[in-house]
mmCIF file of C-alpha atoms in Angstrom:
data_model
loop_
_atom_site.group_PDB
_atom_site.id
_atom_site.type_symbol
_atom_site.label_atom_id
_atom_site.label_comp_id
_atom_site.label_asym_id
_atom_site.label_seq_id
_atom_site.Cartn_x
_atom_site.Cartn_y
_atom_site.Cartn_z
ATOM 1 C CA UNK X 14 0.000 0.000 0.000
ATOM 2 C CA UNK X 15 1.150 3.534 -0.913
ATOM 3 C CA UNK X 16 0.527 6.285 0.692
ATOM 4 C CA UNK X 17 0.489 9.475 -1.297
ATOM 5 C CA UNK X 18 1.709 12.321 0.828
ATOM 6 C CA UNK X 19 0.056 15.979 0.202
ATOM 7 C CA UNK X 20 3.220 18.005 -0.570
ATOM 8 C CA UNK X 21 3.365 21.736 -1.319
ATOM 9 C CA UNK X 22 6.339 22.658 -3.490
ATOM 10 C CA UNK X 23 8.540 24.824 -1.662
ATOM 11 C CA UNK X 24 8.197 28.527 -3.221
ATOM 12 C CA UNK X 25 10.447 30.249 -1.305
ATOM 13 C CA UNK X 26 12.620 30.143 1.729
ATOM 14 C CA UNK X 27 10.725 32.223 4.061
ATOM 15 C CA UNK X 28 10.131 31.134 7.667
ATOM 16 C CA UNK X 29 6.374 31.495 7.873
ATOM 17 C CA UNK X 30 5.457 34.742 9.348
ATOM 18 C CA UNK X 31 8.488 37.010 8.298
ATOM 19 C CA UNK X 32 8.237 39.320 5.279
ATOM 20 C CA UNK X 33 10.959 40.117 2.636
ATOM 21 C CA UNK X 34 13.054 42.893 3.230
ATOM 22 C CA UNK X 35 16.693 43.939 4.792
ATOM 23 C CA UNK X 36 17.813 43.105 7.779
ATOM 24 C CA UNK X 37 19.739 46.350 9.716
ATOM 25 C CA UNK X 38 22.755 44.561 9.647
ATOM 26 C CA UNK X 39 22.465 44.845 5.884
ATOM 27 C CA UNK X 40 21.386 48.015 5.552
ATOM 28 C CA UNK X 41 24.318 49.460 7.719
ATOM 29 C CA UNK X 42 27.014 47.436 5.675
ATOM 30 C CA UNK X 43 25.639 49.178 2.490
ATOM 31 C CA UNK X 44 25.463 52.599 3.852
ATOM 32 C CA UNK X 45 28.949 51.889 5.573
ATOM 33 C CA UNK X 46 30.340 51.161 1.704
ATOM 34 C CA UNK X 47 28.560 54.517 0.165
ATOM 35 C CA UNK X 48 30.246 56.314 2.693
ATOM 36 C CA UNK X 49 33.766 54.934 2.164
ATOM 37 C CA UNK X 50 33.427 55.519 -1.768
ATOM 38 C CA UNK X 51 32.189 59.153 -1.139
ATOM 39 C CA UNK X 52 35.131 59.559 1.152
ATOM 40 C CA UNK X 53 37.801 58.700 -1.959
ATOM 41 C CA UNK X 54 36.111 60.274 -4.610
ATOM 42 C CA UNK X 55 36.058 63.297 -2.185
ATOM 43 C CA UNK X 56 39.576 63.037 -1.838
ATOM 44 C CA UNK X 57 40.778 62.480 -4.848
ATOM 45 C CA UNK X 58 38.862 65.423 -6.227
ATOM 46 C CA UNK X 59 40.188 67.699 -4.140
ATOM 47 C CA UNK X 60 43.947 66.514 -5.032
ATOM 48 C CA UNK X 61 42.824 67.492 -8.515
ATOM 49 C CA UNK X 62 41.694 70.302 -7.813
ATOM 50 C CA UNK X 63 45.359 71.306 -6.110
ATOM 51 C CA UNK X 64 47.557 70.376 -8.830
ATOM 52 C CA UNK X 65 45.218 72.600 -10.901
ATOM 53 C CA UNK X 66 45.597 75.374 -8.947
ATOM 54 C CA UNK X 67 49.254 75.121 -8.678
ATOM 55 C CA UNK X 68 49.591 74.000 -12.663
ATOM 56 C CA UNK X 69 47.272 77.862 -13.134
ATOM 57 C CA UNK X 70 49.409 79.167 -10.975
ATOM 58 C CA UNK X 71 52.364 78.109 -13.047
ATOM 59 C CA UNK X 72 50.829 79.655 -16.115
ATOM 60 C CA UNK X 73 50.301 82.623 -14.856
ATOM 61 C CA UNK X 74 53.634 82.898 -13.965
ATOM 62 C CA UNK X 75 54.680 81.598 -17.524
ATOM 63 C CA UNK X 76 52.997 84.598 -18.491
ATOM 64 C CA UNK X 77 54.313 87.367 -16.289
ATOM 65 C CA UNK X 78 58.230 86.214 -17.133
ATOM 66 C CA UNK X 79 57.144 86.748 -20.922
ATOM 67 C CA UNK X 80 55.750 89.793 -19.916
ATOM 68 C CA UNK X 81 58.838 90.956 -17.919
ATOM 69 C CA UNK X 82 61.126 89.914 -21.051
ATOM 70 C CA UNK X 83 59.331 92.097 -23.633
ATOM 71 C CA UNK X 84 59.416 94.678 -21.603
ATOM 72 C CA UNK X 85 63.158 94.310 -20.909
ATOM 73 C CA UNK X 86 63.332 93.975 -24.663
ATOM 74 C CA UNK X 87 61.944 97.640 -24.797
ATOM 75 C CA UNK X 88 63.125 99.149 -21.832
ATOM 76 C CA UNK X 89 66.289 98.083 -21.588
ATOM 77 C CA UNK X 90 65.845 96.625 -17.943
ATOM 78 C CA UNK X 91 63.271 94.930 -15.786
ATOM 79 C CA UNK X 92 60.790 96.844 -14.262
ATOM 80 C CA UNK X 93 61.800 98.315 -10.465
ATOM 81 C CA UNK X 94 59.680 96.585 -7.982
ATOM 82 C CA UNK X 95 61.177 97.092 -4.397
ATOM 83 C CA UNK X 96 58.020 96.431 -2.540
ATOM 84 C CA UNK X 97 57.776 92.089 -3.721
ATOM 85 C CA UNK X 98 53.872 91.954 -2.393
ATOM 86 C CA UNK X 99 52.945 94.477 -4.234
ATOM 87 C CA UNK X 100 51.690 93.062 -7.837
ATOM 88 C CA UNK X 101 49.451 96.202 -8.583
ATOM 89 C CA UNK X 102 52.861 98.178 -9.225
ATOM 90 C CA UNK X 103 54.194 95.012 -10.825
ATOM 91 C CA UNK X 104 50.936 95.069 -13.354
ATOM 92 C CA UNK X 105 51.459 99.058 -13.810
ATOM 93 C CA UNK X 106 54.554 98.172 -14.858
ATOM 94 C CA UNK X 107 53.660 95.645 -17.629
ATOM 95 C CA UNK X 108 50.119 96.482 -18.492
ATOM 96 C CA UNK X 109 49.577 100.540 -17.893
ATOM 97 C CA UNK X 110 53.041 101.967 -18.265
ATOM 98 C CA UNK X 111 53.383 100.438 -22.491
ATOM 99 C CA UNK X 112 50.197 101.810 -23.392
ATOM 100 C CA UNK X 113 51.081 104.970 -21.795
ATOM 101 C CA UNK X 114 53.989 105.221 -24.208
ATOM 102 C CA UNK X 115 52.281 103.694 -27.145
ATOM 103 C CA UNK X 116 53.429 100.513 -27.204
ATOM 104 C CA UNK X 117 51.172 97.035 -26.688
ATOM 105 C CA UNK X 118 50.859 95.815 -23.247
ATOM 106 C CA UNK X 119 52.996 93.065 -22.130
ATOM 107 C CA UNK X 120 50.807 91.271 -19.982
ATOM 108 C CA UNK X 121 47.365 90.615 -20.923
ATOM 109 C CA UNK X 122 45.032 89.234 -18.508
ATOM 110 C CA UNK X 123 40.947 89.095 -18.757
ATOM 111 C CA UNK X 124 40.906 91.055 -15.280
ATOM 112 C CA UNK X 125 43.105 93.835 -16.807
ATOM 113 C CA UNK X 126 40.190 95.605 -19.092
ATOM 114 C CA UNK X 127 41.139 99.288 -18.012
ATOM 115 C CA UNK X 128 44.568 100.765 -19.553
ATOM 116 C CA UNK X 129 45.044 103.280 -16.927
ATOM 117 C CA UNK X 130 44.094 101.223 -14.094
ATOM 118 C CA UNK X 131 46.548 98.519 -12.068
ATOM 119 C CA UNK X 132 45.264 96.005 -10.248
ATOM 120 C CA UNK X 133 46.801 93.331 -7.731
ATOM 121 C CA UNK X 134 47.446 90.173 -9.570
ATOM 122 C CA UNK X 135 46.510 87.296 -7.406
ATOM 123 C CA UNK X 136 47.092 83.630 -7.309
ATOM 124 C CA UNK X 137 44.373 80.927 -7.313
ATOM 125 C CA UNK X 138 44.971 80.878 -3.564
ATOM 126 C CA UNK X 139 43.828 84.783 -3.606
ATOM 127 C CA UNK X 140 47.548 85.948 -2.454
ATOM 128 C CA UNK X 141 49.614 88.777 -4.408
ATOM 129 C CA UNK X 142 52.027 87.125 -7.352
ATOM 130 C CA UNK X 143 55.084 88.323 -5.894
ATOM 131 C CA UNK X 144 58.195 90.020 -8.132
ATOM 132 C CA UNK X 145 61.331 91.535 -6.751
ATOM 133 C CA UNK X 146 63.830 93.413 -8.754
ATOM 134 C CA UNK X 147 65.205 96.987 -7.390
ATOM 135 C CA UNK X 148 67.164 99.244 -9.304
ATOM 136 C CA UNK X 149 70.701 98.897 -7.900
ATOM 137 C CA UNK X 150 72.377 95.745 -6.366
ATOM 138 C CA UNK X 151 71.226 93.290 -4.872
ATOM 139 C CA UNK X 152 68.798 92.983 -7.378
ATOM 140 C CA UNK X 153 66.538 90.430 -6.267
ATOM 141 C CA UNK X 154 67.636 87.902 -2.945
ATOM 142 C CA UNK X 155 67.509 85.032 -5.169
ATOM 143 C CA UNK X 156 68.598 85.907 -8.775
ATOM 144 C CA UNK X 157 71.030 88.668 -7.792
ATOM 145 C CA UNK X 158 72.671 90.017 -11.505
ATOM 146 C CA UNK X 159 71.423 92.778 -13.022
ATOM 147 C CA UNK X 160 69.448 90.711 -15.397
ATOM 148 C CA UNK X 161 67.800 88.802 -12.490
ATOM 149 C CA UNK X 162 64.487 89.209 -10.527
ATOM 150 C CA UNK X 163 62.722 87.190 -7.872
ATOM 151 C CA UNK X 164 59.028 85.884 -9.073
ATOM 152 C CA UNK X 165 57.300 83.204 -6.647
ATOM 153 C CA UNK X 166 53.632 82.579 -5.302
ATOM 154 C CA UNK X 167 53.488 81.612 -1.838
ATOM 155 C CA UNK X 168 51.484 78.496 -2.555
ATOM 156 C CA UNK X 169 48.459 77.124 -0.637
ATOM 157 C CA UNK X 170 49.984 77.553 2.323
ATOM 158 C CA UNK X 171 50.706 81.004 2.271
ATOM 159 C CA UNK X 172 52.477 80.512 6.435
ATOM 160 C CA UNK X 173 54.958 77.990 4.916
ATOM 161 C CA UNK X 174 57.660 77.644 2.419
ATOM 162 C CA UNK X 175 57.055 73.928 1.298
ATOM 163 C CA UNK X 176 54.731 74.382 -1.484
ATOM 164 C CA UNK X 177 56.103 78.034 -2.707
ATOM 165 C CA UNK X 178 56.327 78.426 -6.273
ATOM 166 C CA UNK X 179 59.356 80.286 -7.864
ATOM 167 C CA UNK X 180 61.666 80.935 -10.786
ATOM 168 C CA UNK X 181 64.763 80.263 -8.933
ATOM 169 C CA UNK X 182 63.404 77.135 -8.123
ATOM 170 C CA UNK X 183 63.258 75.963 -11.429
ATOM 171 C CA UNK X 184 59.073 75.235 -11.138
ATOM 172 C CA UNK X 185 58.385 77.431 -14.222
#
């Protein structure tokens, strides 16, 4: 004799009584992960965003040593700067003063729209672009001939010499 057993098939694994969902334990691991993955693509983004600073920073400096070659091209000598933190005389200088003669500007910059009219020149970090050359020796601390002039940016870090930026340096 054979006895026929009434079988359900098995559908699921569910205990009877407990719904389908995530458990907390779950739910913590996942949000744990999203917040490590934020946390590098944070990071690295804002390492990117440093070396572009510095790398517009370089530029810009790329630009004002052109600018400070023409003009010793036309002048004779580099422009006098005594006062290093002071790029408004340092535009004047290389924007203003050419176009005062006659001549083309040296240094063209989208900020500089007003030819009688010098403004500070700043870094991405929102310090002065700083250029040293007076008119009798020492020249500049760094590059001291008569052909030489200091030109640096202080960096991120405007407290610290570590991440300066400057021509005797070789960085540009």
């Amino acid at each position: 004799c054979t006895q026929v057993m009434n079988q359900q098939p098995a559908t699921s694994n569910q205990q009877p009584g407990r719904r389908g969902g995530f458990t907390l334990i779950e739910l913590l691991v996942v949000v744990t992960i999203i917040g490590i993955l934020a946390a590098i693509v944070l990071g690295v983004s804002g390492l990117v965003i440093q070396k572009g600073d510095r790398a517009r920073a370089i530029t810009d400096m790329e630009k004002i040593k052109n600018a400070l070659e023409e003009y010793r091209i036309a002048y004779g000598n580099y422009p006098v700067n005594a006062n290093a933190s002071d790029s408004a005389n340092m535009v004047s200088s290389l924007w203003v003063k050419p176009q005062a003669d006659g001549k083309r500007p040296f240094l063209t910059m989208k900020f500089l729209t007003n030819s009688t009219t010098a403004v500070a020149f700043l870094d991405p970090w929102g310090n002065d672009y700083r250029y040293l050359h007076r008119s009798s020796p020492p020249y500049a601390d760094q590059n001291n001939s008569k052909f030489g002039y200091d030109l640096w940016s202080l960096g991120a870090n405007s407290a610290s010499n570590s991440d300066d930026i400057a021509n005797w340096q070789g960085d540009f």
